Short mmCIF file of C-alpha atoms and ligand atoms in Angstrom, two decimals:
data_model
loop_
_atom_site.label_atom_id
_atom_site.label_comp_id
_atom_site.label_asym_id
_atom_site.label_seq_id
_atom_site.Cartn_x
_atom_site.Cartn_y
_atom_site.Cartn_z
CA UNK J 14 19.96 67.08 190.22
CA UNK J 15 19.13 65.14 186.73
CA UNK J 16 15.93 62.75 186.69
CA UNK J 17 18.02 60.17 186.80
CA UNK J 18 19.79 61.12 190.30
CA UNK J 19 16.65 62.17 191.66
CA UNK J 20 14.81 58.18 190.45
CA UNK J 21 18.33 56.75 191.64
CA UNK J 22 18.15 58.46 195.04
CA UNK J 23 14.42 57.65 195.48
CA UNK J 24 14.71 53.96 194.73
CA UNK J 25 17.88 54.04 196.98
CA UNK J 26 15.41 55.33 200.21
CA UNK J 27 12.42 52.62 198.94
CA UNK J 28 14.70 49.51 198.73
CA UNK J 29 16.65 51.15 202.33
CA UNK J 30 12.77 50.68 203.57
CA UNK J 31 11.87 47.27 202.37
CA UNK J 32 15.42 46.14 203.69
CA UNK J 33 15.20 47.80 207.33
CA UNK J 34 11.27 46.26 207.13
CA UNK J 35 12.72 42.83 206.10
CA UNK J 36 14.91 42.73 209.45
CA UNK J 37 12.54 44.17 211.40
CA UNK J 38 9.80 40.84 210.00
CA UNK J 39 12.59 38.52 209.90
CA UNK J 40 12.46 38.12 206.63
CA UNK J 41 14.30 37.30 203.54
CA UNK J 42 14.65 40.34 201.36
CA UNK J 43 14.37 38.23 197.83
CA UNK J 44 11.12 37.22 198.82
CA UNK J 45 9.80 40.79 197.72
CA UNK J 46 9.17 41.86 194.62
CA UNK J 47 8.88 45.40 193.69
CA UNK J 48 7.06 46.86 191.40
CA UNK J 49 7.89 50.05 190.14
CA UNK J 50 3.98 51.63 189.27
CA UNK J 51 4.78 53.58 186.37
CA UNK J 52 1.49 54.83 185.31
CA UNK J 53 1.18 58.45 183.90
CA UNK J 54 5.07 58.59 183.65
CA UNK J 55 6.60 58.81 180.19
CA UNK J 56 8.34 56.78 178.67
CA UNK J 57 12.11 58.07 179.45
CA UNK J 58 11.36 57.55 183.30
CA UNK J 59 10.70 54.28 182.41
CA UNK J 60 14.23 54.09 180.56
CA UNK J 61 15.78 55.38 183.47
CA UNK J 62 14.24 52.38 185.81
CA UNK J 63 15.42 50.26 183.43
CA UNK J 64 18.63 51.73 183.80
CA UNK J 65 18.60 51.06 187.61
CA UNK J 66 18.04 47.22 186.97
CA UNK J 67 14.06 47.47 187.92
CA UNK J 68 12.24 45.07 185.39
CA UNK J 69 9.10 44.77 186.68
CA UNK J 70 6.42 47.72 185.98
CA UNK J 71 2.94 48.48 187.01
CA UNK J 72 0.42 50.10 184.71
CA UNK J 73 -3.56 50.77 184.46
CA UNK J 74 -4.58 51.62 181.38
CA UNK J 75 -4.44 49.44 178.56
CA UNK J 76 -3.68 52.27 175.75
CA UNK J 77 -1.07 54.31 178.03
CA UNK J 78 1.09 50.43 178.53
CA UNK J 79 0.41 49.30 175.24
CA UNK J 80 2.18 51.98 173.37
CA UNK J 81 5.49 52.32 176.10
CA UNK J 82 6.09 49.00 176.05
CA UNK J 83 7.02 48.72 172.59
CA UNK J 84 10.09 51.35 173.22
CA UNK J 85 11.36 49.62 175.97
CA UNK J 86 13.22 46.08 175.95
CA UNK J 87 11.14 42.88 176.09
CA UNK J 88 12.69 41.30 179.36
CA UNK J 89 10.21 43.88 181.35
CA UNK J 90 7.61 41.82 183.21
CA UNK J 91 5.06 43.93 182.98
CA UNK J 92 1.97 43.72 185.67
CA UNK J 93 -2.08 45.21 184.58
CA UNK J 94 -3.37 46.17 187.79
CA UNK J 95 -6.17 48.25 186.94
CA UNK J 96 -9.60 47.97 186.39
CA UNK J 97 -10.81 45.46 183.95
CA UNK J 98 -13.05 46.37 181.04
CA UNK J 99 -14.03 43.05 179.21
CA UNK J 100 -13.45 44.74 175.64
CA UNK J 101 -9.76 45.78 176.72
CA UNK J 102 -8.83 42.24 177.76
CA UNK J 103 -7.63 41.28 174.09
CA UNK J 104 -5.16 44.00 174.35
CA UNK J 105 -4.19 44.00 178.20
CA UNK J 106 -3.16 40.39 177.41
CA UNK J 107 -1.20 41.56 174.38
CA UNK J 108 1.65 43.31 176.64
CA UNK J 109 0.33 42.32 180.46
CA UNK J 110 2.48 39.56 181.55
CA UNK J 111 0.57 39.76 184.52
CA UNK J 112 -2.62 40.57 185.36
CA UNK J 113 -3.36 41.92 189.17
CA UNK J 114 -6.84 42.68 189.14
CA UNK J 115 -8.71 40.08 188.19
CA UNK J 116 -11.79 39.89 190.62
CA UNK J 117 -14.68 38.27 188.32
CA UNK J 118 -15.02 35.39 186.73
CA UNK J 119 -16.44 36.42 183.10
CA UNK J 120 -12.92 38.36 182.80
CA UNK J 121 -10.54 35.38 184.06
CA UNK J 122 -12.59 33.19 181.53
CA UNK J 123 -11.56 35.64 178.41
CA UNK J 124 -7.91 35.96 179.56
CA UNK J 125 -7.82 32.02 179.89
CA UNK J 126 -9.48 31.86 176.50
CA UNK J 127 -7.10 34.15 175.20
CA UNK J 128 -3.88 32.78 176.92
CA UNK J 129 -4.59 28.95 176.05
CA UNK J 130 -1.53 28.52 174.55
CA UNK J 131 0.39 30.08 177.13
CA UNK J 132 -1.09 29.88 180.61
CA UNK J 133 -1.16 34.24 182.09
CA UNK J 134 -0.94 35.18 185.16
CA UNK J 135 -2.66 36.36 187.29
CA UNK J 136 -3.77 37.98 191.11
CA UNK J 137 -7.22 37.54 192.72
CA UNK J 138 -8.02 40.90 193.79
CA UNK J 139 -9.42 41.04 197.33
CA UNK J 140 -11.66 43.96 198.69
CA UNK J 141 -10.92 44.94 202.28
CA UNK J 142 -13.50 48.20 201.91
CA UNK J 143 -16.45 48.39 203.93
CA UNK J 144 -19.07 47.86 202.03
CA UNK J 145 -17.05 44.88 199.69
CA UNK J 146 -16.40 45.76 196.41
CA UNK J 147 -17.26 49.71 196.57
CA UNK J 148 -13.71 50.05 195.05
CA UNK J 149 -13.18 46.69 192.48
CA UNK J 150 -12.06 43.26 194.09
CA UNK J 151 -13.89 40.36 195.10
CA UNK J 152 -15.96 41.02 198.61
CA UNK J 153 -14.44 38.07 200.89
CA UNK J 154 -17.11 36.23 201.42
CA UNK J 155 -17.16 35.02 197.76
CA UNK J 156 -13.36 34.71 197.21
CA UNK J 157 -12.49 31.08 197.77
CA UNK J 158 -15.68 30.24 195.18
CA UNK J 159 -14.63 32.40 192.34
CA UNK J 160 -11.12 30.72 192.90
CA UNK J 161 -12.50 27.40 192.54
CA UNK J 162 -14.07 28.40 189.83
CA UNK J 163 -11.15 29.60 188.00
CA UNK J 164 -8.78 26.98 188.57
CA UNK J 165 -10.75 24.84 186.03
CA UNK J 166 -10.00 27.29 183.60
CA UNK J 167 -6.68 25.99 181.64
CA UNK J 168 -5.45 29.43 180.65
CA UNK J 169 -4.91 31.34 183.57
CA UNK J 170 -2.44 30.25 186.36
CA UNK J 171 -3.66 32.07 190.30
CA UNK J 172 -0.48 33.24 191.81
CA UNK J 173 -2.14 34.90 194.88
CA UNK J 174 -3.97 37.85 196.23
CA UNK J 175 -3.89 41.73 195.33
CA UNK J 176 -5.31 44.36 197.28
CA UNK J 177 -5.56 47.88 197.99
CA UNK J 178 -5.93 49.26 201.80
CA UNK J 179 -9.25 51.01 202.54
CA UNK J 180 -8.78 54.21 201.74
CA UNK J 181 -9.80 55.69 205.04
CA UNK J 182 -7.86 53.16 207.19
CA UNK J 183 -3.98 53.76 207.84
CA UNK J 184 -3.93 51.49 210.74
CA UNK J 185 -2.76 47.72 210.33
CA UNK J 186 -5.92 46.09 210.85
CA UNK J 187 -6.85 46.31 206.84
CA UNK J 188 -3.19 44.27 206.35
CA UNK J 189 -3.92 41.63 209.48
CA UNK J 190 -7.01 40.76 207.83
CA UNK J 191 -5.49 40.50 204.59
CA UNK J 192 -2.78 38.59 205.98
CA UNK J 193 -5.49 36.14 207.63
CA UNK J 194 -7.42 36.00 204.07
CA UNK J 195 -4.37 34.79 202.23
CA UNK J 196 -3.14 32.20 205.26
CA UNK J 197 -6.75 30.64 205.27
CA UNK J 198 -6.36 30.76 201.18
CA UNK J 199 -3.18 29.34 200.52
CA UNK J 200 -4.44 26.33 202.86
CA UNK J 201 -6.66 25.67 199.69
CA UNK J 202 -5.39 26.92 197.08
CA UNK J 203 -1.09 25.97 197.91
CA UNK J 204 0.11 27.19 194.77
CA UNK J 205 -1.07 31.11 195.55
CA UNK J 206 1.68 31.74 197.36
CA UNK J 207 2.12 35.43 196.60
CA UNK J 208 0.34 38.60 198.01
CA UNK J 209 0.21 42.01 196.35
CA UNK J 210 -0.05 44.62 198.68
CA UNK J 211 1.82 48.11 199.98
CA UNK J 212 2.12 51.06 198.23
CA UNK J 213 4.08 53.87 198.78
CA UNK J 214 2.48 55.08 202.23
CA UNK J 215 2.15 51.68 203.66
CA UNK J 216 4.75 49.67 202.47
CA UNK J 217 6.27 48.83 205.92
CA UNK J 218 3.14 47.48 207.05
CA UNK J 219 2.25 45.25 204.33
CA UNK J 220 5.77 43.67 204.74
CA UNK J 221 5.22 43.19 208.35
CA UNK J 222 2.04 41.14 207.12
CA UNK J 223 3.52 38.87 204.52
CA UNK J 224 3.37 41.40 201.17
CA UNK J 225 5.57 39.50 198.87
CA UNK J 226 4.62 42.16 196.19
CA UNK J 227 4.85 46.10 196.51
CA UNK J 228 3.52 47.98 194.36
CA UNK J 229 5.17 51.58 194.29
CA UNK J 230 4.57 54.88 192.10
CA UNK J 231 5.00 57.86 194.10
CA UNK J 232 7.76 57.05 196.35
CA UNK J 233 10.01 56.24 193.51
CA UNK J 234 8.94 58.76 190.52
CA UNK J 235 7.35 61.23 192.75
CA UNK J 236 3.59 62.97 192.58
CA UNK J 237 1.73 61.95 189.96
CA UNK J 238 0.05 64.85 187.53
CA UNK J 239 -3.73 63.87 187.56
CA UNK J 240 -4.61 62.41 184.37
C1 PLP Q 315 -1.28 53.89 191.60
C2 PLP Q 315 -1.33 52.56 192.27
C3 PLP Q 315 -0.28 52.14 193.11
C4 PLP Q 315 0.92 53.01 193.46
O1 PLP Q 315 0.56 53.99 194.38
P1 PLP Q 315 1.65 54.93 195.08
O2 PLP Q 315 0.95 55.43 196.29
O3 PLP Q 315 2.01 56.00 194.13
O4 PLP Q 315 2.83 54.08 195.44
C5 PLP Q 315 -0.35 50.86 193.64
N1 PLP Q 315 -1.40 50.05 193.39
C6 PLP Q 315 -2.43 50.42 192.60
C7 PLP Q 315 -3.56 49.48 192.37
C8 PLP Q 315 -2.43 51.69 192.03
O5 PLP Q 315 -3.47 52.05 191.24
#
């Protein structure tokens, strides 16, 4: 089988998935957007997604996605959703369309500065770990502040909540609460109408608990190598 069957036939299975999921919710299938998480893969994997019609890719490190993106075309959306070093920002903002991970304020208030003229991006990452924030996001508690606080900033534009299951927890509960954390959210802030959540192992719960954005590596472009 070439690479390109064997990406074909794998996307094939993930969007079979996030259709059979959809019916299952009741919901519409356009209102989930999948991101192909292309991080570690080279560059002619990323060809071949193209290929398949994906245009919106996942990366995490600002000098692996700064140097694919310029071989690939520029109608790629393409989403940071790593962690955040402060002295990276200049370039994550260079090629990120959108930024996933943004759970303190110091970092929102460089991207704004350096997205004045036109507004990024961006996801509120939530923890759900227990204790907060052993992993990167924003522990709960203090979410709905640091959103306040970064809607006064004019460069960045809050589309909604990211997060990333616990890593011991393959039960639902992690994705209720979620789902409860971005009901009680969008209540204040209306315009944060999307959630990032689901990977490759969980996909079918997140959309059961109002994921509107899946982020998936494995299950389309198989193991990863460890960096
Ligand atoms: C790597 C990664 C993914 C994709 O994980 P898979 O299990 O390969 O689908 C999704 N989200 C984040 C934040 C990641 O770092």
């Amino acid at each position: 089988m070439s690479r390109l069957d064997e990406i074909a036939h794998n996307l094939r299975v993930v969007q079979d998935r996030i259709r059979v999921t959809c019916e299952k919710a009741k919901r519409d299938v356009n209102e989930i957007t999948l991101i192909a998480v292309t991080k570690t893969f080279g560059v002619e994997d990323l060809k071949l997604l193209y290929s398949l019609g994906l245009r919106q890719f996942g990366e995490n490190r600002d000098q692996e996605a700064s140097k694919k993106c310029k071989d690939l075309p520029d109608d790629i959306n393409w989403h940071f959703q790593g962690q955040i070093q402060s002295n990276k920002l200049k370039s994550i903002c260079s090629w990120a369309n959108c930024i996933q991970s943004v759970d303190q304020l110091k970092h929102a208030q460089i991207i704004s500065d350096l997205s004045i003229d036109s507004p990024k991006s961006i996801f509120i990452q939530v923890s759900l770990d227990d204790p907060p924030e052993s992993r990167g996001g924003v522990d709960p508690a203090k979410l709905e502040e640091l959103a306040f606080q970064i809607t006064k900033l004019p460069g960045v534009k809050i589309k909604g909540l990211m997060a990333v299951a616990p890593a011991d927890n393959a039960d639902a509960q992690a994705f209720i609460n979620l789902q409860h954390i971005h009901t009680n959210f969008k209540s204040k802030f209306p315009l944060a109408k999307s959630l990032s959540a689901g990977m490759s192992g969980d996909l079918e719960v997140a959309i059961l608990h109002g994921a509107t954005h899946l982020r998936i590596g494995s299950s389309i472009l198989g193991n990863r190598v460890p960096l």
